[in-house]
Amino acid sequence: MSEEIFKSRPTAALIGLGLIGGSMALAWKKHNIVQHCIGVDENPDHAKQALELNLVDEILPLEEAINKADIILLAVPVQVVAALLPIILAQVKNQIVLDVGSTKANISHIASLQENRGRFVATHPMWGTEHTGPAAATVYAFTDKAVVLCNTGSSDKDALLWTRAMYQTIGMHILEMESKAHDLHAAYVSHISHITSFALANTVLEKEREESTIFEMSSGGFESTVRLAKSNPSMWLPIFMQNRENVLDVLNEHITQLKKFKSCLEKENAEYLQELMVSANRIREII
Amino acid sequence: MSEEIFKSRPTAALIGLGLIGGSMALAWKKHNIVQHCIGVDENPDHAKQALELNLVDEILPLEEAINKADIILLAVPVQVVAALLPIILAQVKNQIVLDVGSTKANISHIASLQENRGRFVATHPMWGTEHTGPAAATVYAFTDKAVVLCNTGSSDKDALLWTRAMYQTIGMHILEMESKAHDLHAAYVSHISHITSFALANTVLEKEREESTIFEMSSGGFESTVRLAKSNPSMWLPIFMQNRENVLDVLNEHITQLKKFKSCLEKENAEYLQELMVSANRIREII
C-alpha cells in the first residue's frame, strides 16, 4: 500500500532547505519516498549548500518547482507559510501540499479560505535543535518522534493517506488534533521552554560579567537549560506572535510559579520550597 | 610526583555513596588513586548497593572509617557537610578531608572556625545529573569537567597538592576562587537553571491537564529544559537555602527578563521581542 503511494508520487519540491526541510529531504531519500527532490530557497547560499550536501537534486525557482512536483513541502518560518500557502494552493491541481510549521491555528485558518483546501495537510513534526541551515540536517531526525496532523477532516483522502504513510515510513508516530488544541499544547511543551531559555541567557549575560567563568563552570545543568537560547530568532518571532495568547497564558503561569520560589527564599520557608520541588518531581511520571 | 602522592595515601573513606560519592569512588579506583575504599552511608540500602556495585570495598560506621582512612571525602548534602565537618576535623591528625558540595561560603566559614582547618580542602566538581543513588554513579563523570577549589590559602600545602593531583588525574581542570565568588557564579550557572526547571515543571503540571499529550509531544526542547526538575529536593533545598541571597538576586533578574518577553507579547512589540532573542543568542559565543 505504502509502496504504491510512493511510486505514484516521485517528485517533491522542498520549499525551505534549512534544518527541517533538509532533514526531511534526507529521510525521504533514505526511505525511497521520493525519486527526485527539487529544492527552493530564497537564500542562495543555503540552496548551493543543499545541492552540495546532496539534500536535493536540483534547485529551481518556486513557480517552476510547484509545476514540476507531485508533493510540495513548506519548511519555512510560519509567517512565510502563511504568505505562500494561498499562492501555492491557487496553482496546484492534484498535488499534495504540506507544511511543518510550529503553529497551526493561523495556517489552518488561512488554508480554510482557499478553494483548494483539500490538497493541503497541516503537520508539525515534533523535532528541532538550536542549529539552523542545510548543514544541520540529519537523516534520522524524525525517527521515533511524534508528528501532529491538524484538522485532517479538511484534507482530501489521498493527500492524508500519503502524508500518514510518509510519516510512518520515516519512523514517526502520528497524533491528530484540531489546530487550536495543537497550539495550546505546543505553548506548554515547546514554546515556553524557548522563552525561559532566551530569558535565562539574558539573565546571565546581564548580570554575570565574568564570561570566562560561565564557560568554565557551565558543565552542570546550565548548558541544557540555556541551549534553546541559541535558537534562530527569525524562526521563533512569528511562532510567538502567531501563538501569543497561549504563550502569554503559560508565561503568566510560569512567572507565578517562579514567584512562589522567590517568596520561599525571601521568607526562608524551607517546608514550602521542599513541597514545590516534590511537586515538580511529578514530571518524572510523565516524561 | 603524583604517583608518590597516591602511594602514600592508600585508604579513602567516602562519606555518602550517592551519585557524586559513587562516581568519585569509581574514578579513584580506575586511576589507582586509592587502594582501598571504605564506604559510609546512613541509608543501609545505598550502603549495600554500593558494595554490590563494587563502588567500595567495605562499609564501616563513620567513626571507624575516619580512624582508618588517609583521605576522607564528604559527598553528602551541603547541610550534612556543615554538620559533619567540625566533628571530622576534630578527629583527624594528618588525614586530608575534602567536600564536594555545591555551595562553598557556609562550609568555608564553618571550616575556618576549626583548629584543624588546614586539613580541609573545599571543592566543587561541576558535574551532576538528575539521577540519584549509587546505581547512578559513572566512572567518567568528571572527565573534562571543571572543579572549583575554594579558599586554598587556608588549606595545608600537602592536602592541596594531593587534591590538585587527584582532580587532574581524573581528568578535571581546576579553577580556584574565593568561596563567596564561587557561590555567586554557581547561582548563575547552576542554581537558577534548577529553579527555572522546577518552576517550568510546575507550570506545565498545573495547567496542562492532558498528561498523555505532554508525553507524546515532548520530544522538542521541553525535555532538556525540564530535565533538572527531576532533581532530588533533599539535595537542592539546603543548596538554595545556603545560597539564598545570590539565588534571590538572580531569580529577581530572571523574572524581570521574563516580564520583558511578556510585555512584548502583550503589546505585540515584534521589534523588541526580536532584539531580546538576538541578545540571548550571544550565549553562543560563551558556551
Coordinates of C-alpha atoms in Angstrom, one line a residue:
Chain A
M1 CA 0.0 0.0 0.0
S2 CA 2.7 2.5 1.0
E3 CA 4.9 1.5 -1.8
E4 CA 2.1 2.1 -4.3
I5 CA 1.5 5.5 -2.8
F6 CA 5.2 6.4 -3.1
K7 CA 5.6 5.1 -6.6
S8 CA 2.9 7.4 -7.9
R9 CA 4.5 10.5 -6.2
P10 CA 8.0 10.5 -7.5
T11 CA 8.9 14.2 -7.4
A12 CA 9.0 16.5 -4.4
A13 CA 9.5 20.2 -4.1
L14 CA 11.0 21.3 -0.8
I15 CA 10.4 24.9 -0.1
G16 CA 12.9 25.9 2.5
L17 CA 16.2 24.0 2.8
G18 CA 17.0 24.6 6.5
L19 CA 17.3 22.2 9.4
I20 CA 13.7 20.7 9.0
G21 CA 13.4 20.8 5.2
G22 CA 16.9 19.4 4.8
S23 CA 16.3 16.6 7.3
M24 CA 13.0 15.8 5.6
A25 CA 14.8 15.6 2.2
L26 CA 17.4 13.1 3.7
A27 CA 14.7 11.0 5.3
W28 CA 12.6 10.9 2.1
K29 CA 15.6 9.8 0.1
K30 CA 16.7 7.2 2.7
H31 CA 13.2 5.6 2.7
N32 CA 12.7 5.8 -1.1
I33 CA 9.7 8.0 -0.6
V34 CA 10.6 10.3 -3.5
Q35 CA 12.7 9.8 -6.6
H36 CA 13.6 13.3 -7.2
C37 CA 13.9 16.3 -4.9
I38 CA 13.6 19.9 -6.1
G39 CA 14.9 22.5 -3.7
V40 CA 13.7 26.0 -3.4
D41 CA 15.3 28.6 -1.1
E42 CA 15.5 32.3 -1.3
N43 CA 18.9 32.2 0.4
P44 CA 21.3 31.3 -2.5
D45 CA 23.9 30.1 -0.1
H46 CA 21.5 27.6 1.5
A47 CA 20.4 26.5 -2.0
K48 CA 24.0 25.9 -3.0
Q49 CA 24.9 24.1 0.2
A50 CA 21.8 21.9 -0.1
L51 CA 22.9 20.8 -3.5
E52 CA 26.5 20.2 -2.4
L53 CA 25.3 18.1 0.6
N54 CA 23.0 16.1 -1.8
L55 CA 19.9 17.1 0.1
V56 CA 18.2 17.9 -3.2
D57 CA 18.8 17.0 -6.8
E58 CA 18.3 20.4 -8.3
I59 CA 17.4 24.0 -7.4
L60 CA 14.5 25.7 -9.1
P61 CA 12.5 28.9 -8.7
L62 CA 9.3 28.5 -6.7
E63 CA 6.9 28.7 -9.7
E64 CA 8.8 26.0 -11.7
A65 CA 9.2 23.8 -8.7
I66 CA 5.5 23.8 -8.0
N67 CA 4.6 22.9 -11.5
K68 CA 7.0 20.0 -11.7
A69 CA 6.4 18.5 -8.2
D70 CA 3.8 15.9 -7.1
I71 CA 4.5 16.7 -3.4
I72 CA 5.2 20.2 -2.1
L73 CA 6.6 20.6 1.4
L74 CA 6.7 24.0 3.1
A75 CA 9.5 24.1 5.5
V76 CA 9.8 27.8 6.0
P77 CA 9.1 30.1 9.1
V78 CA 5.4 30.1 9.9
Q79 CA 4.7 33.6 8.6
V80 CA 6.2 32.6 5.2
V81 CA 4.0 29.5 5.2
A82 CA 1.0 31.9 5.8
A83 CA 2.1 34.0 2.9
L84 CA 2.9 31.3 0.4
L85 CA 0.1 28.8 1.1
P86 CA -2.7 30.8 -0.8
I87 CA -0.3 31.3 -3.8
I88 CA 0.6 27.6 -3.9
L89 CA -2.9 26.3 -3.4
A90 CA -4.1 28.5 -6.2
Q91 CA -1.7 26.8 -8.6
V92 CA -1.9 23.1 -7.6
K93 CA -4.4 20.6 -9.1
N94 CA -3.7 17.1 -7.8
Q95 CA -0.5 17.8 -6.0
I96 CA -0.2 17.4 -2.2
V97 CA 0.9 20.4 -0.2
L98 CA 2.0 20.0 3.4
D99 CA 3.7 22.3 5.9
V100 CA 5.7 21.5 9.0
G101 CA 5.3 24.8 11.0
S102 CA 5.2 25.0 14.8
T103 CA 1.9 26.9 14.9
K104 CA -1.2 25.5 13.3
A105 CA -4.3 27.7 14.0
N106 CA -3.3 30.6 11.9
I107 CA -2.2 28.4 9.0
S108 CA -5.3 26.2 9.2
H109 CA -7.5 29.4 9.1
I110 CA -5.7 30.7 6.0
A111 CA -6.0 27.3 4.4
S112 CA -9.7 27.1 5.1
L113 CA -10.2 30.2 3.0
Q114 CA -8.7 28.6 -0.1
E115 CA -10.8 26.8 -2.8
N116 CA -8.2 24.0 -3.0
R117 CA -8.1 23.4 0.8
G118 CA -8.4 19.7 0.4
R119 CA -4.9 19.4 -1.2
F120 CA -3.3 20.7 2.0
V121 CA -2.3 18.8 5.1
A122 CA -1.3 20.8 8.2
T123 CA 1.5 18.9 10.1
H124 CA 4.0 19.6 12.8
P125 CA 6.8 17.0 13.3
M126 CA 7.9 17.5 17.0
W127 CA 11.6 17.8 16.5
G128 CA 14.2 20.6 16.2
T129 CA 17.5 21.7 17.5
E130 CA 19.1 25.1 18.2
H131 CA 21.0 24.8 14.9
T132 CA 19.9 26.1 11.6
G133 CA 20.6 25.8 7.9
P134 CA 21.1 22.8 5.5
A135 CA 24.4 21.7 7.1
A136 CA 22.4 21.0 10.4
A137 CA 20.1 18.5 8.6
T138 CA 20.3 14.8 9.8
V139 CA 18.7 11.8 8.3
Y140 CA 17.3 10.2 11.4
A141 CA 16.0 13.5 12.9
F142 CA 12.4 12.3 13.0
T143 CA 12.8 8.7 13.9
D144 CA 10.7 7.7 17.0
K145 CA 9.4 11.3 17.3
A146 CA 5.8 12.4 17.3
V147 CA 4.1 14.3 14.4
V148 CA 0.8 16.2 14.9
L149 CA -1.6 16.3 12.0
C150 CA -4.2 19.0 12.4
N151 CA -7.8 19.4 11.1
T152 CA -7.5 16.3 9.0
G153 CA -11.2 16.4 8.2
S154 CA -10.5 19.2 5.8
S155 CA -7.8 17.4 3.8
D156 CA -8.6 15.2 0.7
K157 CA -8.4 11.5 1.5
D158 CA -5.5 10.7 -0.9
A159 CA -3.4 13.6 0.5
L160 CA -4.0 12.4 4.0
L161 CA -3.2 8.8 3.1
W162 CA 0.1 9.8 1.5
T163 CA 1.1 12.1 4.4
R164 CA 0.3 9.4 7.0
A165 CA 2.2 6.7 5.1
M166 CA 5.1 9.1 4.7
Y167 CA 5.4 9.9 8.3
Q168 CA 5.0 6.3 9.4
T169 CA 7.7 5.3 6.9
I170 CA 10.2 7.8 8.3
G171 CA 9.5 6.4 11.8
M172 CA 7.2 8.9 13.3
H173 CA 4.1 8.2 15.4
I174 CA 1.1 10.2 14.4
L175 CA -1.1 12.3 16.7
E176 CA -4.2 14.1 15.4
M177 CA -5.9 17.1 16.9
E178 CA -7.6 20.3 16.0
S179 CA -5.2 23.1 15.3
K180 CA -6.3 25.2 18.3
A181 CA -5.6 22.3 20.6
H182 CA -2.2 21.8 19.0
D183 CA -1.2 25.4 19.6
L184 CA -2.2 25.3 23.2
H185 CA -0.2 22.1 23.8
A186 CA 2.7 23.4 21.8
A187 CA 2.8 26.5 24.0
Y188 CA 3.3 24.2 27.0
V189 CA 5.7 21.6 25.7
S190 CA 7.8 23.7 23.3
H191 CA 7.2 27.5 23.2
I192 CA 7.5 28.2 26.9
S193 CA 10.8 26.3 27.1
H194 CA 12.2 28.6 24.4
I195 CA 11.1 31.7 26.2
T196 CA 12.5 30.6 29.5
S197 CA 15.8 29.7 27.8
F198 CA 16.1 33.0 26.0
A199 CA 15.3 34.8 29.2
L200 CA 17.8 32.7 31.2
A201 CA 20.5 33.6 28.7
N202 CA 19.7 37.3 29.1
T203 CA 19.7 37.0 32.9
V204 CA 23.2 35.5 32.9
L205 CA 24.5 37.8 30.2
E206 CA 23.0 40.8 32.0
K207 CA 24.4 40.1 35.5
E208 CA 27.3 37.7 35.2
R209 CA 30.2 39.8 33.9
E210 CA 32.8 37.1 34.1
E211 CA 32.2 35.4 30.9
S212 CA 35.1 33.0 31.1
T213 CA 33.7 31.8 34.4
I214 CA 30.4 31.0 32.8
F215 CA 32.2 29.0 30.2
E216 CA 34.4 27.2 32.7
M217 CA 31.7 26.3 35.1
S218 CA 28.8 25.6 32.8
S219 CA 29.2 21.9 32.7
G220 CA 26.3 21.5 35.0
G221 CA 22.6 21.9 34.2
F222 CA 23.1 25.3 32.7
E223 CA 24.1 24.1 29.3
S224 CA 21.0 22.0 28.8
T225 CA 18.6 24.7 30.0
V226 CA 20.2 27.5 28.0
R227 CA 20.8 25.5 24.8
L228 CA 17.5 26.7 23.3
A229 CA 18.6 30.3 23.7
K230 CA 20.8 29.7 20.7
S231 CA 17.7 29.2 18.5
N232 CA 17.0 31.3 15.5
P233 CA 15.0 34.5 16.3
S234 CA 13.7 34.7 12.7
M235 CA 12.0 31.4 13.2
W236 CA 10.7 32.0 16.7
L237 CA 9.4 35.5 16.4
P238 CA 6.5 34.5 14.1
I239 CA 5.8 31.4 16.2
F240 CA 5.4 33.5 19.4
M241 CA 3.4 36.1 17.6
Q242 CA 1.0 33.6 16.0
N243 CA 0.6 31.8 19.3
R244 CA 0.8 34.8 21.5
E245 CA -2.4 34.3 23.5
N246 CA -1.5 30.7 24.5
V247 CA 2.1 31.6 25.1
L248 CA 1.1 34.6 27.3
D249 CA -1.2 32.3 29.4
V250 CA 1.6 29.8 30.0
L251 CA 4.2 32.6 30.6
N252 CA 2.0 34.2 33.2
E253 CA 1.6 30.9 35.0
H254 CA 5.4 30.4 34.8
I255 CA 6.1 33.8 36.3
T256 CA 3.6 32.9 39.1
Q257 CA 5.4 29.7 39.8
L258 CA 8.8 31.4 39.9
K259 CA 7.4 33.9 42.3
K260 CA 6.5 31.0 44.6
F261 CA 10.1 30.0 44.7
K262 CA 11.1 33.6 45.2
S263 CA 8.7 34.0 48.2
C264 CA 10.0 30.8 49.8
L265 CA 13.6 32.1 49.6
E266 CA 12.6 35.5 50.9
K267 CA 10.7 34.1 53.8
E268 CA 13.2 31.2 54.3
N269 CA 10.2 28.9 54.0
A270 CA 12.0 25.6 53.6
E271 CA 8.9 23.5 54.0
Y272 CA 7.0 25.1 51.1
L273 CA 10.2 25.2 49.0
Q274 CA 10.6 21.4 49.5
E275 CA 6.9 21.0 48.6
L276 CA 7.3 22.9 45.4
M277 CA 10.2 20.7 44.3
V278 CA 8.5 17.5 45.3
S279 CA 5.5 18.6 43.2
A280 CA 7.9 19.4 40.2
N281 CA 9.3 15.9 40.6
R282 CA 6.0 14.5 39.4
I283 CA 7.2 15.3 35.9
R284 CA 9.2 12.0 36.2
E285 CA 5.9 10.2 35.9
I286 CA 5.2 11.8 32.6
I287 CA 8.4 12.2 30.6
Chain B
M1 CA 55.2 13.2 41.7
S2 CA 51.5 12.2 41.5
E3 CA 52.4 8.6 41.9
E4 CA 54.3 9.2 45.0
I5 CA 51.4 11.2 46.4
F6 CA 48.9 8.5 45.7
K7 CA 51.2 5.7 47.1
S8 CA 51.3 7.3 50.4
R9 CA 47.5 7.7 50.7
P10 CA 46.2 4.2 50.1
T11 CA 42.9 4.3 52.1
A12 CA 39.9 6.5 51.4
A13 CA 36.7 7.0 53.3
L14 CA 33.7 8.0 51.2
I15 CA 31.0 9.6 53.3
G16 CA 27.9 9.5 51.2
L17 CA 27.6 6.9 48.4
G18 CA 25.2 8.6 46.1
L19 CA 25.7 9.9 42.5
I20 CA 28.8 12.0 43.3
G21 CA 30.4 9.9 46.0
G22 CA 29.9 6.7 44.0
S23 CA 31.3 8.3 40.8
M24 CA 34.3 9.6 42.7
A25 CA 34.9 6.1 44.1
L26 CA 34.8 4.6 40.5
A27 CA 37.2 7.3 39.2
W28 CA 39.6 6.9 42.1
K29 CA 39.8 3.1 41.6
K30 CA 40.1 3.5 37.8
H31 CA 43.1 5.8 38.2
N32 CA 44.7 3.8 41.0
I33 CA 44.4 6.8 43.3
V34 CA 43.4 4.7 46.3
Q35 CA 44.0 1.1 47.2
H36 CA 41.1 0.7 49.5
C37 CA 37.7 2.4 49.6
I38 CA 35.7 2.5 52.8
G39 CA 32.0 3.5 52.3
V40 CA 29.8 5.3 54.9
D41 CA 26.2 5.9 54.3
E42 CA 23.3 6.3 56.7
N43 CA 21.0 4.7 54.2
P44 CA 21.6 0.9 54.6
D45 CA 20.2 0.2 51.1
H46 CA 22.6 2.6 49.5
A47 CA 25.5 1.1 51.5
K48 CA 24.5 -2.4 50.4
Q49 CA 24.1 -1.3 46.8
A50 CA 27.5 0.4 46.8
L51 CA 29.2 -2.8 48.0
E52 CA 27.3 -4.9 45.4
L53 CA 28.3 -2.4 42.6
N54 CA 31.9 -2.6 43.8
L55 CA 32.0 1.1 44.4
V56 CA 33.6 0.5 47.8
D57 CA 35.4 -2.4 49.4
E58 CA 33.8 -2.3 52.8
I59 CA 31.1 -0.5 54.8
L60 CA 32.0 0.9 58.2
P61 CA 30.4 3.3 60.7
L62 CA 31.6 6.9 60.4
E63 CA 33.9 6.9 63.4
E64 CA 35.8 3.8 62.4
A65 CA 36.0 4.9 58.8
I66 CA 37.6 8.2 59.8
N67 CA 40.2 6.5 62.0
K68 CA 41.1 4.0 59.3
A69 CA 41.3 6.4 56.3
D70 CA 44.0 8.7 54.9
I71 CA 41.6 10.6 52.8
I72 CA 38.1 11.5 53.8
L73 CA 35.7 12.7 51.1
L74 CA 32.3 14.3 52.1
A75 CA 29.8 13.6 49.4
V76 CA 26.6 14.4 51.3
P77 CA 24.1 17.2 51.0
V78 CA 25.6 20.6 51.9
Q79 CA 23.8 20.9 55.3
V80 CA 25.2 17.5 56.3
V81 CA 28.7 18.6 55.3
A82 CA 28.1 21.6 57.6
A83 CA 27.1 19.3 60.4
L84 CA 29.8 16.7 60.0
L85 CA 32.8 18.8 59.1
P86 CA 33.6 20.1 62.7
I87 CA 33.2 16.6 64.1
I88 CA 35.5 15.1 61.5
L89 CA 38.1 17.9 61.7
A90 CA 38.2 17.4 65.5
Q91 CA 39.2 13.8 65.0
V92 CA 41.8 13.9 62.2
K93 CA 45.5 14.4 62.5
N94 CA 47.3 14.1 59.2
Q95 CA 44.4 13.0 57.1
I96 CA 43.1 15.0 54.3
V97 CA 39.4 16.0 54.3
L98 CA 37.6 17.3 51.3
D99 CA 34.0 18.0 50.4
V100 CA 32.3 18.3 47.0
G101 CA 29.3 20.4 47.9
S102 CA 27.5 22.9 45.6
T103 CA 27.8 25.8 48.0
K104 CA 31.0 26.9 49.5
A105 CA 30.7 30.1 51.6
N106 CA 28.9 28.5 54.5
I107 CA 31.1 25.4 54.6
S108 CA 34.3 27.6 54.3
H109 CA 33.0 29.7 57.2
I110 CA 32.4 26.6 59.4
A111 CA 35.8 25.2 58.4
S112 CA 37.5 28.5 59.3
L113 CA 36.3 28.1 62.9
Q114 CA 38.1 24.7 63.4
E115 CA 41.5 24.3 64.8
N116 CA 42.4 21.7 62.1
R117 CA 41.2 24.0 59.2
G118 CA 44.4 23.2 57.3
R119 CA 43.5 19.6 56.7
F120 CA 40.4 20.6 54.8
V121 CA 40.1 21.4 51.1
A122 CA 36.8 22.9 49.9
T123 CA 36.0 21.7 46.4
H124 CA 33.1 21.6 43.9
P125 CA 33.3 19.3 40.9
M126 CA 30.9 20.9 38.3
W127 CA 29.0 17.8 37.3
G128 CA 25.7 16.2 38.2
T129 CA 22.6 14.7 36.7
E130 CA 19.0 14.5 37.8
H131 CA 19.6 10.9 38.9
T132 CA 20.5 9.9 42.5
G133 CA 21.9 7.0 44.4
P134 CA 24.9 4.6 44.0
A135 CA 23.3 3.0 40.9
A136 CA 23.6 6.3 39.0
A137 CA 27.4 6.6 39.5
T138 CA 29.5 6.5 36.4
V139 CA 33.3 6.2 36.1
Y140 CA 33.9 9.0 33.6
A141 CA 31.5 11.5 35.2
F142 CA 34.2 14.1 35.9
T143 CA 36.4 13.7 32.8
D144 CA 36.9 17.1 31.0
K145 CA 34.7 18.9 33.6
A146 CA 35.8 21.8 35.8
V147 CA 36.3 21.6 39.5
V148 CA 36.4 24.7 41.7
L149 CA 38.8 24.8 44.7
C150 CA 37.9 27.5 47.2
N151 CA 39.9 29.4 49.8
T152 CA 43.0 27.3 49.0
G153 CA 45.1 29.7 51.1
S154 CA 43.6 28.2 54.2
S155 CA 44.5 24.6 53.3
D156 CA 47.8 22.8 54.2
K157 CA 50.2 22.5 51.3
D158 CA 50.2 18.7 51.3
A159 CA 46.4 18.5 51.4
L160 CA 46.2 20.9 48.5
L161 CA 48.9 19.1 46.5
W162 CA 47.1 15.8 46.9
T163 CA 43.7 17.3 46.0
R164 CA 45.0 19.0 42.9
A165 CA 46.9 15.9 41.7
M166 CA 43.8 13.8 42.3
Y167 CA 41.5 16.1 40.3
Q168 CA 44.0 16.4 37.5
T169 CA 44.4 12.6 37.4
I170 CA 40.7 12.0 37.0
G171 CA 40.7 14.5 34.1
M172 CA 39.3 17.7 35.6
H173 CA 40.6 21.2 35.0
I174 CA 41.0 23.2 38.2
L175 CA 39.6 26.7 38.9
E176 CA 40.4 28.5 42.1
M177 CA 38.4 31.2 43.7
E178 CA 37.1 32.6 47.0
S179 CA 34.1 30.7 48.3
K180 CA 31.9 33.8 48.0
A181 CA 32.7 34.3 44.3
H182 CA 32.0 30.6 43.8
D183 CA 28.6 30.9 45.3
L184 CA 27.7 33.9 43.2
H185 CA 28.8 32.2 39.9
A186 CA 27.1 28.9 40.9
A187 CA 23.9 30.8 41.4
Y188 CA 24.1 31.8 37.7
V189 CA 25.4 28.8 36.0
S190 CA 23.7 26.1 38.1
H191 CA 21.2 27.1 40.8
I192 CA 19.0 29.3 38.7
S193 CA 18.7 26.6 36.0
H194 CA 17.3 24.2 38.6
I195 CA 14.8 26.8 39.9
T196 CA 13.5 27.6 36.4
S197 CA 13.3 23.9 35.6
F198 CA 11.4 23.1 38.8
A199 CA 9.1 26.0 38.1
L200 CA 8.6 25.0 34.5
A201 CA 7.6 21.5 35.5
N202 CA 5.0 23.0 38.0
T203 CA 3.7 25.4 35.3
V204 CA 3.0 22.5 32.9
L205 CA 1.7 20.2 35.6
E206 CA -0.6 23.0 36.9
K207 CA -2.1 24.0 33.6
E208 CA -1.7 21.2 31.1
R209 CA -4.3 18.6 32.1
E210 CA -3.7 16.2 29.2
E211 CA -0.7 14.4 30.5
S212 CA -0.5 11.9 27.7
T213 CA -0.2 14.9 25.3
I214 CA 2.8 16.2 27.2
F215 CA 4.4 12.8 26.9
E216 CA 3.7 12.4 23.2
M217 CA 4.7 15.9 22.2
S218 CA 7.6 16.5 24.5
S219 CA 10.3 15.4 22.0
G220 CA 11.2 19.1 21.4
G221 CA 13.1 21.4 23.7
F222 CA 10.8 20.7 26.7
E223 CA 12.6 17.5 27.7
S224 CA 16.0 19.3 28.1
T225 CA 14.7 22.3 29.9
V226 CA 12.5 20.3 32.3
R227 CA 15.1 17.5 32.9
L228 CA 16.5 19.2 36.0
A229 CA 13.1 19.3 37.6
K230 CA 13.6 15.6 38.3
S231 CA 16.4 16.5 40.7
N232 CA 16.4 15.5 44.3
P233 CA 14.7 18.1 46.6
S234 CA 16.7 16.9 49.6
M235 CA 19.9 17.8 47.9
W236 CA 18.7 21.1 46.4
L237 CA 16.8 22.5 49.4
P238 CA 19.9 23.2 51.5
I239 CA 21.8 24.5 48.4
F240 CA 19.1 27.1 47.8
M241 CA 18.9 27.9 51.5
Q242 CA 22.6 28.3 51.9
N243 CA 22.9 30.4 48.8
R244 CA 19.6 32.2 49.1
E245 CA 20.8 35.8 48.7
N246 CA 22.7 35.1 45.4
V247 CA 19.9 32.9 44.2
L248 CA 17.3 35.6 45.0
D249 CA 19.3 38.2 43.1
V250 CA 19.5 36.0 40.0
L251 CA 15.9 34.9 40.3
N252 CA 14.7 38.5 40.5
E253 CA 16.7 39.3 37.4
H254 CA 15.3 36.3 35.6
I255 CA 11.7 37.3 36.5
T256 CA 12.5 40.8 35.1
Q257 CA 13.8 39.3 31.9
L258 CA 10.7 37.1 31.6
K259 CA 8.5 40.1 32.1
K260 CA 10.2 41.8 29.1
F261 CA 9.1 38.9 26.9
K262 CA 5.6 39.1 28.5
S263 CA 5.3 42.8 27.7
C264 CA 6.5 42.3 24.1
L265 CA 3.8 39.7 23.6
E266 CA 1.1 41.8 25.3
K267 CA 2.0 44.9 23.2
E268 CA 2.7 42.8 20.1
N269 CA 6.1 44.5 20.0
A270 CA 7.8 42.3 17.5
E271 CA 10.9 44.5 17.1
Y272 CA 11.8 44.4 20.8
L273 CA 11.0 40.7 21.0
Q274 CA 13.4 40.1 18.2
E275 CA 16.0 42.2 20.0
L276 CA 15.6 40.2 23.2
M277 CA 16.2 36.9 21.3
V278 CA 19.2 38.3 19.3
S279 CA 20.6 39.4 22.7
A280 CA 20.1 35.9 24.1
N281 CA 21.9 34.4 21.1
R282 CA 25.1 35.9 22.4
I283 CA 25.3 32.9 24.7
R284 CA 26.6 31.1 21.6
E285 CA 29.8 33.0 22.0
I286 CA 30.3 31.8 25.5
I287 CA 29.1 28.2 25.7

